[in-house]
């Protein structure tokens, strides 16, 4: 581990001042950061600890919206009845993430900012990784790419985004509240993560020193009939090969509004508006789901190892929509 100073600010203003230094990084729950420090993938000169500094409240408002303080633990959010009843897709995505021990430590803010699980990125012995060493190449292009992305890729990086709950939040049009040296701002979560393009080392739109203070989920009738389905190689503590966050507002047997986003297939949590458009206004039935899911792979680019994801994406969406409606 590279040497660094550990800063323990007493309040958010002090944290922002310390975090503005070019060589500073924040640490909250530390579940991802500690791995990256141990493997010397991240090498900050200053680590600014956020424990005790950020809000950890989980608040359901009278208008039906939900506010999650950035320091709220994944396990606490998943166990909150306001979340599991009104936004089941969020609770389910959290419970399918990592392990119970990790969920007890990890914060919602940190979860959204976790780094990719691409094995080449995580292995400092591999030189060719544009995300870790800009301009060095990409070992995954012609290497082991079974788990990699098919949407939003570039010739410089095909790594997937790892967060489950980010997929649910993208489907629900959540907003991320951000504080930084230049003030506060709100970022739609669909805009938080960047596609790799020719700068895969830049993963979010956050500037140096900015941190997430809260996540706000607006009310939507579709949220109550929502579901998160995760397909993975083993039942626990594994990242998604494909996953789907779906939500349906159905009236008189017709779909008034559908929300569909996927994980495990995009370089960022991936909203599938083409699938949503194919669901909206149609009968709430299996044939509609199947027809709409055909749109999921539009624009997909596969590599030698991940072609199987195209069919799996469609099946994941159909099953998630079916399960959200409680159909056999
Ligand atoms: Fe690095 Fe991205 Fe290539 Fe993985 S896919 S080796 S993270 S550049």
Coordinates of C-alpha atoms and ligand atoms in Angstrom, one line a residue:
X1 CA 0.0 0.0 0.0
X2 CA 1.3 3.4 -0.9
X3 CA 1.7 5.8 2.0
X4 CA -1.0 8.4 2.5
X5 CA -2.3 10.7 5.3
X6 CA -5.7 9.9 6.8
X7 CA -7.7 13.1 7.4
X8 CA -10.6 13.0 9.8
X9 CA -12.6 16.2 9.3
X10 CA -15.2 17.2 11.9
X11 CA -17.8 18.4 9.5
X12 CA -18.8 18.5 5.8
X13 CA -17.2 21.9 5.2
X14 CA -13.8 20.7 6.4
X15 CA -14.2 17.5 4.4
X16 CA -14.8 19.6 1.2
X17 CA -11.8 21.8 1.9
X18 CA -9.5 18.7 2.4
X19 CA -11.0 16.9 -0.6
X20 CA -10.3 19.7 -3.0
X21 CA -6.6 19.0 -2.9
X22 CA -5.6 17.4 -6.3
X23 CA -4.2 14.3 -4.6
X24 CA -7.0 13.7 -2.2
X25 CA -9.8 11.1 -2.3
X26 CA -12.7 10.4 0.0
X27 CA -13.4 7.2 1.9
X28 CA -16.8 6.3 3.4
X29 CA -17.7 2.7 4.1
X30 CA -14.4 1.7 2.5
X31 CA -15.5 -1.7 1.1
X32 CA -14.3 -0.9 -2.4
X33 CA -11.6 1.7 -1.5
X34 CA -9.7 -0.7 0.8
X35 CA -9.3 -3.3 -1.9
X36 CA -8.1 -0.6 -4.3
X37 CA -5.6 0.8 -1.8
X38 CA -4.3 -2.6 -0.9
X39 CA -3.8 -3.5 -4.6
X40 CA -2.2 0.0 -5.1
X41 CA -4.7 0.7 -7.9
X42 CA -5.6 3.9 -6.1
X43 CA -2.7 5.9 -4.7
X44 CA -4.0 9.1 -3.0
X45 CA -1.7 11.2 -1.0
X46 CA -4.5 12.2 1.3
X47 CA -7.5 10.1 2.2
X48 CA -10.4 12.1 3.6
X49 CA -12.7 10.0 5.9
X50 CA -16.4 10.8 5.7
X51 CA -17.7 8.7 8.6
X52 CA -19.7 10.9 10.9
X53 CA -19.7 13.8 8.4
X54 CA -22.4 12.8 6.0
X55 CA -26.1 12.4 6.5
X56 CA -27.3 8.8 6.9
X57 CA -31.1 9.3 7.1
X58 CA -33.6 7.4 5.1
X59 CA -36.7 9.6 4.7
X60 CA -40.0 9.0 2.9
X61 CA -41.7 12.3 2.2
X62 CA -45.5 13.0 2.2
X63 CA -45.4 13.5 -1.6
X64 CA -44.2 9.9 -2.1
X65 CA -40.5 10.7 -2.8
X66 CA -37.6 9.1 -1.0
X67 CA -34.4 10.7 0.2
X68 CA -31.4 8.7 1.1
X69 CA -28.5 10.4 2.9
X70 CA -25.3 9.5 1.2
X71 CA -24.0 7.7 4.3
X72 CA -27.0 5.5 4.7
X73 CA -25.9 1.9 4.8
X74 CA -27.0 -0.5 2.1
X75 CA -28.4 -2.9 4.7
X76 CA -30.4 -0.2 6.5
X77 CA -32.0 1.0 3.2
X78 CA -32.9 -2.5 2.2
X79 CA -34.5 -3.2 5.6
X80 CA -36.5 0.1 5.7
X81 CA -40.2 -0.7 5.2
X82 CA -40.8 2.6 3.4
X83 CA -38.3 1.5 0.8
X84 CA -39.3 -2.2 0.5
X85 CA -43.0 -1.3 0.2
X86 CA -43.0 1.7 -2.0
X87 CA -39.7 1.0 -4.0
X88 CA -39.2 -2.7 -3.9
X89 CA -36.8 -2.6 -6.8
X90 CA -34.3 -0.6 -4.7
X91 CA -34.5 -3.0 -1.7
X92 CA -34.2 -6.0 -4.0
X93 CA -31.2 -4.6 -5.8
X94 CA -29.5 -3.9 -2.5
X95 CA -30.1 -7.4 -1.1
X96 CA -28.7 -9.0 -4.2
X97 CA -25.5 -6.9 -3.9
X98 CA -22.3 -8.2 -2.3
X99 CA -22.6 -10.0 1.1
X100 CA -24.4 -9.2 4.3
X101 CA -21.2 -8.0 5.9
X102 CA -20.4 -5.7 3.1
X103 CA -23.9 -4.3 3.0
X104 CA -23.6 -3.5 6.7
X105 CA -20.5 -1.3 6.0
X106 CA -21.1 0.1 2.5
X107 CA -22.9 3.4 1.9
X108 CA -25.3 4.3 -0.9
X109 CA -23.0 7.1 -2.0
X110 CA -20.0 4.8 -2.1
X111 CA -21.9 2.1 -3.9
X112 CA -22.7 4.5 -6.8
X113 CA -19.0 5.4 -7.1
X114 CA -17.5 1.9 -6.9
X115 CA -15.0 1.0 -9.6
X116 CA -15.4 -1.6 -12.3
X117 CA -14.8 -5.3 -11.5
X118 CA -13.0 -5.8 -14.8
X119 CA -10.3 -8.3 -13.7
X120 CA -7.6 -6.5 -15.7
X121 CA -8.4 -3.3 -14.0
X122 CA -8.2 -5.0 -10.6
X123 CA -4.8 -6.7 -11.4
X124 CA -1.9 -4.2 -11.1
X125 CA 0.3 -6.9 -12.8
X126 CA -1.6 -6.2 -16.1
X127 CA -0.2 -3.3 -17.9
X128 CA -2.8 -2.8 -20.7
X129 CA -5.7 -1.1 -19.0
X130 CA -6.8 2.3 -20.3
X131 CA -8.9 2.9 -17.2
X132 CA -6.0 2.4 -14.8
X133 CA -3.2 3.6 -17.1
X134 CA -4.6 5.9 -19.8
X135 CA -3.1 5.1 -23.2
X136 CA -1.8 1.7 -22.2
X137 CA -4.4 -0.3 -24.2
X138 CA -7.2 -2.7 -23.1
X139 CA -6.3 -6.3 -22.3
X140 CA -10.0 -7.3 -22.3
X141 CA -10.6 -6.6 -26.0
X142 CA -8.9 -9.8 -27.0
X143 CA -8.7 -11.4 -23.6
X144 CA -11.3 -12.8 -21.2
X145 CA -14.3 -10.7 -21.9
X146 CA -17.2 -12.9 -20.9
X147 CA -18.4 -10.5 -18.2
X148 CA -17.8 -7.4 -20.2
X149 CA -20.2 -4.8 -21.7
X150 CA -22.1 -4.9 -25.0
X151 CA -23.6 -1.4 -24.7
X152 CA -21.9 1.9 -24.5
X153 CA -18.5 0.4 -25.2
X154 CA -15.6 2.1 -27.1
X155 CA -12.4 0.8 -28.6
X156 CA -10.7 1.9 -25.4
X157 CA -12.7 0.2 -22.8
X158 CA -15.5 -2.4 -22.5
X159 CA -15.8 -2.6 -18.7
X160 CA -19.2 -2.8 -17.1
X161 CA -20.4 -0.7 -14.2
X162 CA -20.8 -2.9 -11.1
X163 CA -23.5 -1.3 -9.0
X164 CA -26.9 -3.1 -8.8
X165 CA -28.7 -0.3 -7.0
X166 CA -27.6 2.3 -9.5
X167 CA -29.6 0.3 -12.1
X168 CA -32.7 0.5 -10.0
X169 CA -32.1 4.2 -9.4
X170 CA -31.6 4.9 -13.1
X171 CA -35.0 3.2 -13.8
X172 CA -36.7 5.4 -11.2
X173 CA -35.2 8.7 -12.5
X174 CA -33.4 9.4 -9.2
X175 CA -31.3 12.5 -8.7
X176 CA -28.0 12.7 -6.9
X177 CA -27.3 15.7 -4.7
X178 CA -23.7 16.8 -4.9
X179 CA -21.6 19.2 -2.8
X180 CA -18.2 20.5 -3.8
X181 CA -15.7 23.3 -3.5
X182 CA -17.8 25.4 -5.9
X183 CA -21.2 24.8 -4.2
X184 CA -24.0 22.3 -4.4
X185 CA -25.7 20.9 -7.5
X186 CA -28.1 18.2 -8.5
X187 CA -27.3 15.6 -11.1
X188 CA -29.8 13.2 -12.7
X189 CA -28.4 9.8 -11.9
X190 CA -28.5 8.8 -15.6
X191 CA -26.0 11.6 -16.2
X192 CA -23.7 10.7 -13.2
X193 CA -21.7 8.0 -15.0
X194 CA -19.8 8.6 -18.2
X195 CA -19.4 6.2 -21.1
X196 CA -15.7 5.4 -21.7
X197 CA -15.2 7.0 -25.1
X198 CA -11.5 7.8 -25.3
X199 CA -11.2 8.7 -21.6
X200 CA -12.3 5.6 -19.7
X201 CA -10.3 6.7 -16.6
X202 CA -13.0 9.4 -16.2
X203 CA -16.0 7.5 -14.8
X204 CA -18.3 10.1 -13.5
X205 CA -19.2 13.8 -14.0
X206 CA -18.0 14.7 -10.5
X207 CA -15.2 17.2 -10.3
X208 CA -12.2 16.9 -7.9
X209 CA -13.4 17.5 -4.4
X210 CA -17.1 16.9 -5.1
X211 CA -19.0 14.3 -3.1
X212 CA -22.4 12.8 -3.1
X213 CA -24.6 14.0 -0.2
X214 CA -27.9 12.4 -0.9
X215 CA -30.0 10.5 -3.5
X216 CA -33.5 11.6 -4.1
X217 CA -36.1 9.3 -5.8
X218 CA -39.1 11.1 -7.1
X219 CA -42.6 9.5 -6.7
X220 CA -43.9 7.4 -9.5
X221 CA -46.9 5.1 -9.6
X222 CA -44.8 2.5 -11.3
X223 CA -42.5 2.0 -8.4
X224 CA -44.8 -0.1 -6.3
X225 CA -44.9 -2.7 -9.0
X226 CA -41.2 -2.8 -9.5
X227 CA -38.6 -5.6 -9.4
X228 CA -34.9 -6.3 -9.7
X229 CA -33.7 -9.5 -11.3
X230 CA -30.0 -10.4 -11.3
X231 CA -28.5 -13.2 -13.3
X232 CA -25.0 -14.3 -12.1
X233 CA -22.7 -17.3 -12.0
X234 CA -23.3 -18.0 -8.4
X235 CA -26.1 -17.2 -6.0
X236 CA -24.3 -14.8 -3.6
X237 CA -21.5 -12.3 -3.6
X238 CA -21.2 -12.2 -7.3
X239 CA -21.6 -9.4 -9.9
X240 CA -24.3 -9.5 -12.6
X241 CA -23.9 -11.1 -16.0
X242 CA -27.2 -9.4 -16.7
X243 CA -29.7 -7.7 -14.5
X244 CA -32.9 -5.8 -15.0
X245 CA -34.7 -3.2 -13.0
X246 CA -38.3 -2.9 -14.1
X247 CA -41.3 -0.9 -13.0
X248 CA -44.8 -0.9 -14.4
X249 CA -47.8 1.3 -14.0
X250 CA -50.8 -0.6 -15.3
X251 CA -54.4 0.6 -15.7
X252 CA -57.2 -1.6 -16.9
X253 CA -54.8 -4.1 -18.3
X254 CA -52.8 -1.6 -20.3
X255 CA -49.3 -0.4 -19.5
X256 CA -49.5 3.3 -18.8
X257 CA -45.8 3.7 -18.0
X258 CA -42.9 1.2 -18.0
X259 CA -39.4 1.7 -16.7
X260 CA -36.6 -0.7 -17.7
X261 CA -32.9 -0.5 -17.0
X262 CA -30.1 -3.1 -17.1
X263 CA -26.9 -3.9 -15.3
X264 CA -24.1 -6.2 -16.3
X265 CA -24.4 -5.2 -20.0
X266 CA -23.5 -1.5 -20.2
X267 CA -20.4 0.6 -19.4
X268 CA -22.8 2.5 -17.1
X269 CA -26.2 1.6 -15.6
X270 CA -28.2 1.3 -18.8
X271 CA -31.7 2.7 -19.3
X272 CA -33.6 1.0 -22.1
X273 CA -36.0 3.6 -23.4
X274 CA -36.5 1.7 -26.6
X275 CA -37.9 -1.2 -24.6
X276 CA -40.0 1.2 -22.5
X277 CA -41.5 2.8 -25.6
X278 CA -42.4 -0.7 -26.9
X279 CA -44.2 -1.5 -23.7
X280 CA -46.1 1.8 -23.1
X281 CA -49.7 1.7 -24.2
X282 CA -49.7 -2.0 -24.9
X283 CA -51.6 -4.8 -23.1
X284 CA -49.9 -6.0 -20.0
X285 CA -49.2 -9.5 -21.1
X286 CA -46.4 -11.9 -21.9
X287 CA -46.4 -11.3 -25.6
X288 CA -46.0 -7.6 -25.1
X289 CA -43.0 -8.2 -22.8
X290 CA -41.4 -10.6 -25.4
X291 CA -41.9 -8.1 -28.3
X292 CA -40.5 -5.2 -26.3
X293 CA -37.5 -7.2 -25.1
X294 CA -36.4 -7.7 -28.7
X295 CA -35.4 -4.0 -28.7
X296 CA -33.0 -4.4 -25.8
X297 CA -30.0 -5.4 -27.9
X298 CA -30.2 -2.5 -30.4
X299 CA -26.8 -1.0 -30.8
X300 CA -25.1 -3.8 -28.9
X301 CA -21.5 -4.7 -29.8
X302 CA -20.2 -8.1 -28.7
X303 CA -16.8 -9.6 -28.3
X304 CA -15.7 -13.2 -28.6
X305 CA -16.7 -14.1 -25.0
X306 CA -19.9 -12.2 -24.3
X307 CA -22.2 -12.9 -27.3
X308 CA -24.4 -15.0 -25.0
X309 CA -25.5 -11.8 -23.3
X310 CA -27.7 -10.8 -26.2
X311 CA -30.2 -13.6 -25.7
X312 CA -29.7 -13.4 -21.9
X313 CA -30.6 -9.7 -21.9
X314 CA -34.0 -10.4 -23.6
X315 CA -34.8 -13.3 -21.3
X316 CA -33.8 -11.3 -18.2
X317 CA -36.2 -8.5 -19.2
X318 CA -39.1 -10.8 -19.9
X319 CA -38.7 -12.6 -16.6
X320 CA -38.3 -9.4 -14.6
X321 CA -41.5 -8.0 -16.1
X322 CA -43.3 -11.2 -15.5
X323 CA -42.1 -11.5 -11.9
X324 CA -43.0 -7.9 -11.2
X325 CA -46.5 -8.6 -12.1
X326 CA -46.6 -11.8 -10.1
X327 CA -47.3 -14.0 -13.2
X328 CA -46.5 -17.7 -13.2
Ligands
LIG1 FE1 -9.1 -1.7 -18.5 FE2 -11.6 -1.1 -19.4 FE3 -10.0 -2.7 -20.8 FE4 -11.0 -3.6 -18.5 S1 -12.1 -3.1 -20.3 S2 -8.8 -3.8 -19.2 S3 -11.1 -1.6 -17.3 S4 -9.6 -0.6 -20.3

